[in-house]
C-alpha atoms as one frame of an Amber mdcrd trajectory, in Angstrom:
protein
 -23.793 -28.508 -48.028 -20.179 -29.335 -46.861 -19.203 -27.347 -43.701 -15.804
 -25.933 -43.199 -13.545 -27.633 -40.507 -12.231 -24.669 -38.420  -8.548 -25.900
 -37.168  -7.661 -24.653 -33.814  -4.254 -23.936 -32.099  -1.587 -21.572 -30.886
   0.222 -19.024 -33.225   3.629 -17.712 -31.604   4.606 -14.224 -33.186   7.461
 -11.843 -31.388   6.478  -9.521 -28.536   5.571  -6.136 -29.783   5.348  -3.401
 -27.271   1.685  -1.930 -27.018   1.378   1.402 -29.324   2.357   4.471 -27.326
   2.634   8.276 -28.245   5.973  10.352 -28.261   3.987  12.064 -25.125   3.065
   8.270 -23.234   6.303   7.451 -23.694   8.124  10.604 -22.056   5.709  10.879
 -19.431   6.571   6.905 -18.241   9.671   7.627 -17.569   8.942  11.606 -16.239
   7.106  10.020 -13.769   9.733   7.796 -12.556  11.717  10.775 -12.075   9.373
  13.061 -10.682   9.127  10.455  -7.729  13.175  10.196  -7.628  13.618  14.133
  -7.151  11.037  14.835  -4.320   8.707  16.898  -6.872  11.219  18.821  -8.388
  10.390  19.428 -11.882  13.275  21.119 -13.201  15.589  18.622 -11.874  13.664
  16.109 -13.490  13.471  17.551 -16.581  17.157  17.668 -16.135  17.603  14.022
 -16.552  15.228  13.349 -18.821  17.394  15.487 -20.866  20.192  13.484 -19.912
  18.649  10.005 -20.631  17.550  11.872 -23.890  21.269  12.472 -24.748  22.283
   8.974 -24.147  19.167   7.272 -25.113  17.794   9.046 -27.888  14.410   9.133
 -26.753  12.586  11.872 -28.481  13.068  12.945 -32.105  12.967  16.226 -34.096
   9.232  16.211 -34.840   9.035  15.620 -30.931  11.733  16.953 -27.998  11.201
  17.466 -24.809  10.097  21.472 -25.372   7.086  19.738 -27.021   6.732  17.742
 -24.257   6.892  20.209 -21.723   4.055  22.158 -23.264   2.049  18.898 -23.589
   2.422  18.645 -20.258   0.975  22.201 -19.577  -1.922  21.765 -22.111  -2.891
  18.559 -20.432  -2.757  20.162 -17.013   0.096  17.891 -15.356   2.082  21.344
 -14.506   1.210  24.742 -14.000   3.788  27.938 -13.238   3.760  29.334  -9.570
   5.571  32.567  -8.561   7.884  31.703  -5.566   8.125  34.215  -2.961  11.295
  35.899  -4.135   9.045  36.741  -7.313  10.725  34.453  -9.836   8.183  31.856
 -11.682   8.817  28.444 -11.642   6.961  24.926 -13.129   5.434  22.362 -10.253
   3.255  19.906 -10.628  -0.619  19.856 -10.199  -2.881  17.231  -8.689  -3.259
  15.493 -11.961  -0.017  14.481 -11.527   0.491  13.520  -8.088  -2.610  10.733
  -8.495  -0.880   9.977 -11.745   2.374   8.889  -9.584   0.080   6.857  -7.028
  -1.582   5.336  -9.804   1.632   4.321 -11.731   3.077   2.864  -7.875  -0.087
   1.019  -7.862   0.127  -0.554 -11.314   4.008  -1.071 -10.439   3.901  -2.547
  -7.069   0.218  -4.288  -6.996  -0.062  -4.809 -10.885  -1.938  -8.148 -10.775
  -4.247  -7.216  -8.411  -7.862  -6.660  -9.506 -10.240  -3.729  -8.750 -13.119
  -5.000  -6.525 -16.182  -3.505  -5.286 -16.108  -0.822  -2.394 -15.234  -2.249
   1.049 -14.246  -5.696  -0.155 -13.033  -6.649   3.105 -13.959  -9.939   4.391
 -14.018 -11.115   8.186 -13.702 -15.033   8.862 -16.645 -14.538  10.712 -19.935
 -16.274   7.835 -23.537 -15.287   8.319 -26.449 -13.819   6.838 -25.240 -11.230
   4.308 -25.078  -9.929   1.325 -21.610 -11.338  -0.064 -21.190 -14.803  -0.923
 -18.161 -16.379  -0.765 -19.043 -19.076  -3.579 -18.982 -22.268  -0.969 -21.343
 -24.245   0.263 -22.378 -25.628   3.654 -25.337 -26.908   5.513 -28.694 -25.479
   5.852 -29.415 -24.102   9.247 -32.702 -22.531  10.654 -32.294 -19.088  10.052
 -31.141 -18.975   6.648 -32.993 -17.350   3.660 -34.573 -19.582   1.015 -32.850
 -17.065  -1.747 -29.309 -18.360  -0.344 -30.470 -22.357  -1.101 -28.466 -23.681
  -3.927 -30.926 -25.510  -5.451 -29.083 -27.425  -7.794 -26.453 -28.691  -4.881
 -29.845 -29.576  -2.752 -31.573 -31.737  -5.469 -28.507 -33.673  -6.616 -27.762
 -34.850  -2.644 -31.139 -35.757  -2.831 -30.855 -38.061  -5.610 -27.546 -39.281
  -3.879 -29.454 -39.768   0.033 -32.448 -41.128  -1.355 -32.434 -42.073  -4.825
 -34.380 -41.448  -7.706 -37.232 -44.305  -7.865 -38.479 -42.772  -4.574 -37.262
 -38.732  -4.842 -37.557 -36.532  -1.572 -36.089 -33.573  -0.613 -35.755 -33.620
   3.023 -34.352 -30.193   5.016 -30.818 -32.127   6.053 -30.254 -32.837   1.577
 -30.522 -28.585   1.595 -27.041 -26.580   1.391 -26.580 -23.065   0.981 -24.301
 -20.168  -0.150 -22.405 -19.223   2.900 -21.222 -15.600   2.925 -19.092 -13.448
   5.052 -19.513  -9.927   7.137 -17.515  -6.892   5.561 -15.208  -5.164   7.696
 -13.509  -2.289   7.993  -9.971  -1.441   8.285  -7.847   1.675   9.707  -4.476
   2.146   8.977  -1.849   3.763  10.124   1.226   3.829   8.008   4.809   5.040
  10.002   7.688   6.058   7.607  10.829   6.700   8.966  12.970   9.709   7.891
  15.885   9.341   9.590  19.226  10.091   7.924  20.098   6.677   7.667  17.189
   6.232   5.073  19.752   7.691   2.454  23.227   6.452   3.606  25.675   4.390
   2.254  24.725   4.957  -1.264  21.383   3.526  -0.895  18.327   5.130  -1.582
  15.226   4.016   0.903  13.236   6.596   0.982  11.937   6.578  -2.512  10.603
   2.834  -2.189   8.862   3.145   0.905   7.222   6.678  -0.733   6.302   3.887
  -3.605   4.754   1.669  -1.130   2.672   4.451   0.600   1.553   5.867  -2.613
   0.600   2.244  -3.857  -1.092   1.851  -0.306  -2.916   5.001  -0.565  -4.346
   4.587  -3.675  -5.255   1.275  -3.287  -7.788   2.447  -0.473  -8.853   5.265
  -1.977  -9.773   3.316  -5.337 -11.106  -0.572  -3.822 -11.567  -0.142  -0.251
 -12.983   3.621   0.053 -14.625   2.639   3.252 -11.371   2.145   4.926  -8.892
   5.100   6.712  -5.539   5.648   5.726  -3.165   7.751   7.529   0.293   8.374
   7.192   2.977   9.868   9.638   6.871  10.638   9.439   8.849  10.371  12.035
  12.303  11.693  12.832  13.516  13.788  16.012   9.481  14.259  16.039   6.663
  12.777  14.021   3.821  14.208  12.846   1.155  13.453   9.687   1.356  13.950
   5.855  -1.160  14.013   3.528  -1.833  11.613   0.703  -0.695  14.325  -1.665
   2.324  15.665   0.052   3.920  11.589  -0.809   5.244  12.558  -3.758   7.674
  15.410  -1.924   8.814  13.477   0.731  11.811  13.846   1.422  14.554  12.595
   4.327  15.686  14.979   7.211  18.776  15.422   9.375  16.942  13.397  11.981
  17.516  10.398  14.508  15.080   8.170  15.055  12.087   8.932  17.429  10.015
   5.603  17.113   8.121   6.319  20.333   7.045   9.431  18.847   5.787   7.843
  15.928   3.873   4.911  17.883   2.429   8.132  20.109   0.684   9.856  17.325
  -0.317   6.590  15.294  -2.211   5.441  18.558  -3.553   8.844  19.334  -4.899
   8.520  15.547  -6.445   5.498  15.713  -8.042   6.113  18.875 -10.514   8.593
  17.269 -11.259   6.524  14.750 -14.540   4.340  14.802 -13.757   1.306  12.939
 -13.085  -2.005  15.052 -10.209  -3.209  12.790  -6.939  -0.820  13.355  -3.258
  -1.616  12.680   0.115  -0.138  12.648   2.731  -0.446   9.408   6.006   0.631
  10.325   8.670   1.080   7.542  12.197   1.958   9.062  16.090   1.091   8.477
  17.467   2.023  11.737  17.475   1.609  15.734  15.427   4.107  17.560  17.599
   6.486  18.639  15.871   9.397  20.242  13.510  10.632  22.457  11.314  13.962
  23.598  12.072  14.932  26.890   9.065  16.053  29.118  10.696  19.749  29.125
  10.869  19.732  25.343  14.948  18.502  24.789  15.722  15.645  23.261  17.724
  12.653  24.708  19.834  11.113  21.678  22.120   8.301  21.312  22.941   6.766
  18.056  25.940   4.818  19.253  24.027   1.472  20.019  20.502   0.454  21.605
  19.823   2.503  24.472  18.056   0.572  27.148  16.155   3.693  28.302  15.271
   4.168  24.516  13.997   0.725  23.654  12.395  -0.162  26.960  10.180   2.971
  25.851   9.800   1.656  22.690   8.604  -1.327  24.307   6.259  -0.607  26.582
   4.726   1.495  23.921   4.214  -1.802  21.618   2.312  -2.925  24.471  -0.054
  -0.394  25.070  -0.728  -1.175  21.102  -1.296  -4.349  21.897  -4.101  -3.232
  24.889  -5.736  -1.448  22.503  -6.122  -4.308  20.235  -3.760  -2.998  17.835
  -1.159  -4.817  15.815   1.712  -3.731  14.467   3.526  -4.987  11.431   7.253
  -3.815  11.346   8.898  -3.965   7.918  12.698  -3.967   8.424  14.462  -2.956
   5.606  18.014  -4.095   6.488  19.411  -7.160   7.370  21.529  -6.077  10.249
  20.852  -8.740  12.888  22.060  -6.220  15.784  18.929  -4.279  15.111  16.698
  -7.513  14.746  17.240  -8.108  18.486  15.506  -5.130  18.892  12.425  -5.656
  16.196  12.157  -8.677  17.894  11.524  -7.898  21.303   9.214  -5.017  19.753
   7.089  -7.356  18.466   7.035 -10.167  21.465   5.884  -7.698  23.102   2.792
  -6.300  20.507   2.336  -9.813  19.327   2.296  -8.285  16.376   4.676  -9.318
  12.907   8.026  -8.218  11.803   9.385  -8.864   8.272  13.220  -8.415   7.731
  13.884  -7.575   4.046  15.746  -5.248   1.669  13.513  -2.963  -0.648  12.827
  -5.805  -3.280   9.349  -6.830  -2.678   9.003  -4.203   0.323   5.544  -3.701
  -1.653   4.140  -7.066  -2.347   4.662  -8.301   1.345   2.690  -4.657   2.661
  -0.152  -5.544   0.167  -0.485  -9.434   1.165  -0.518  -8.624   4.568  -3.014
  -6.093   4.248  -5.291  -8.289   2.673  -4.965 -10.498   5.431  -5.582  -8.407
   8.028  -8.938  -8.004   5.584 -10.049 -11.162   5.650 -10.653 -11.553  10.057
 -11.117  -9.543  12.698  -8.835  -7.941  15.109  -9.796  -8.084  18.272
């Protein structure tokens, strides 16, 4: 019987966009906007209308009232009565892990999903997660972490075949890692400057903290994530209150900030800690012991940054790093990041908002892979 000859090779066709619904579609792009406005539904409903106009997204069998009420059915909004006793639409929880997971796919789209508390120190021993090398027995390893296969072919090479033996310096073995844990503290500034001169910085850096936060929460659920504002004051935000942040009429208290992320990561148990910072601007205020505030946003106030400073060091006795991502390229203000991190021996990143994600992420999983001590 003749058998068929199956001929092999590559078949190029023209991209076609995966299938989506009239709803998956709308709710892309409503989710884009939903981030933009702070929450606001109505206003972005507003420009979806808009982009409708000009980019003829929907159709007659499907407008935007239809999508609205999809949205209702599938419980992404829900109607609250405001205290002056007029209703009005906002958006549910559904939603607001819907935004962290679209920042996720956006910002860390390539990563994969591990197991729980991935985290690997550069510290090998006896454990439970192999790292897929090899090394050389030593007393005190298991037999179940012997390669066999590895152990019997340097036998063959050490000794030969005519005259096989397996002696206990041909044996190699798995080596594997300890898991760690990590807590974080993430610092976003709110200062004014965060939306000046056309530029809005704000909305990438509540991008980045939603990515952040969701990445924990779905691959490394053993680790801590917190997350703090700061402006005139600082204080801490919930996971779901990202998607409403919005910027303030505030200077730029970065001592109060490093204050409350080291009074956070004090109480926590974990031997790992670290400090992101996300800011645009010079620090430019601080709390007075009898509750005033001392401002100056003309330059960089010695008394300001030598606070600033010696509070980077106390980090730094504590065993904490900090990682300062600098979104401007004013190099004024990198005298100042600089000296901030001397004196942590920490890391400081100067870079505009492209890629503000990817560089968090990599460095995260750094931090992940040794100890900080």
């Amino acid at each position: 019987m003749k058998r068929d000859e199956v001929s092999r090779g590559f078949i190029f066709k023209t991209y076609q966009a995966p299938h989506q619904t009239p709803f998956e579609k709308l709710f892309e792009i409503f989710k884009e906007l939903i981030t933009y406005t702070s929450g606001d539904f109505d206003e972005a409903i507003d420009w979806l209308r808009q982009l409708d106009k000009e980019y003829e997204l929907t159709t007659p069998d499907y407008t935007i009232d239809d999508f609205i009420e999809d949205l209702k059915a599938k419980g992404y909004i829900q109607e609250r009565i405001k205290p002056d006793g007029k209703g009005a639409m906002e958006i549910t929880s559904k939603t607001e892990k819907a935004i962290r997971q679209r920042a996720l796919n956006q910002i860390f789209g390539k990563m994969r999903k591990g197991n729980s508390g991935n985290h690997k120190t550069k510290h090998s021993g006896n454990s439970d997660d192999s790292t897929g090398e090899l090394r050389d027995y030593q007393y005190g390893d298991g037999l179940d972490r012997i390669s066999m296969t590895e152990s019997l072919k340097n036998a063959q090479i050490n000794h030969g075949i005519g005259n096989f033996n397996l002696s206990e310096n041909d044996l190699v073995v798995e080596d594997s890692q300890f898991k760690s844990q990590m807590s974080t503290v993430l610092m976003i500034d709110i200062s004014h400057s965060m939306i000046l001169y056309g530029e809005d910085r704000i909305t990438p850096a509540k991008k980045v903290a939603m990515a952040l936060s969701e990445l924990i929460l779905t691959r490394y659920p053993k680790d801590t994530l917190d997350i703090i504002v700061f402006g005139n004051d600082a204080w801490p935000i919930q996971i779901k209150d990202l998607p409403y942040l919005q910027v303030g009429p505030f200077h730029t208290n970065t001592v109060a900030g490093m204050q409350l992320a080291m009074d956070i990561l004090r109480r926590k148990r974990n031997a790992n800690k670290q400090i992101f910072m996300i800011t645009d601007g010079k620090p430019s205020c601080l709390r007075m012991p009898d509750g005033t505030y001392y401002k100056n946003s003309m330059g960089l106030d010695p008394y300001i940054t030598n606070k600033c400073y010696n509070m980077a060091a106390q980090a730094r006795k504590l065993n904490i790093p900090i990682t300062t991502f600098m979104i401007t390229s004013d190099p004024y203000l990198q005298q100042f990041v600089d000296e901030f991190t001397e004196s942590n021996q920490g890391k400081a990143y100067y870079t505009g908002l492209g890629g503000l994600g990817e560089m968090i992420f990599e460095d995260y999983e750094s931090n992940r892979k040794k100890r900080i001590r």
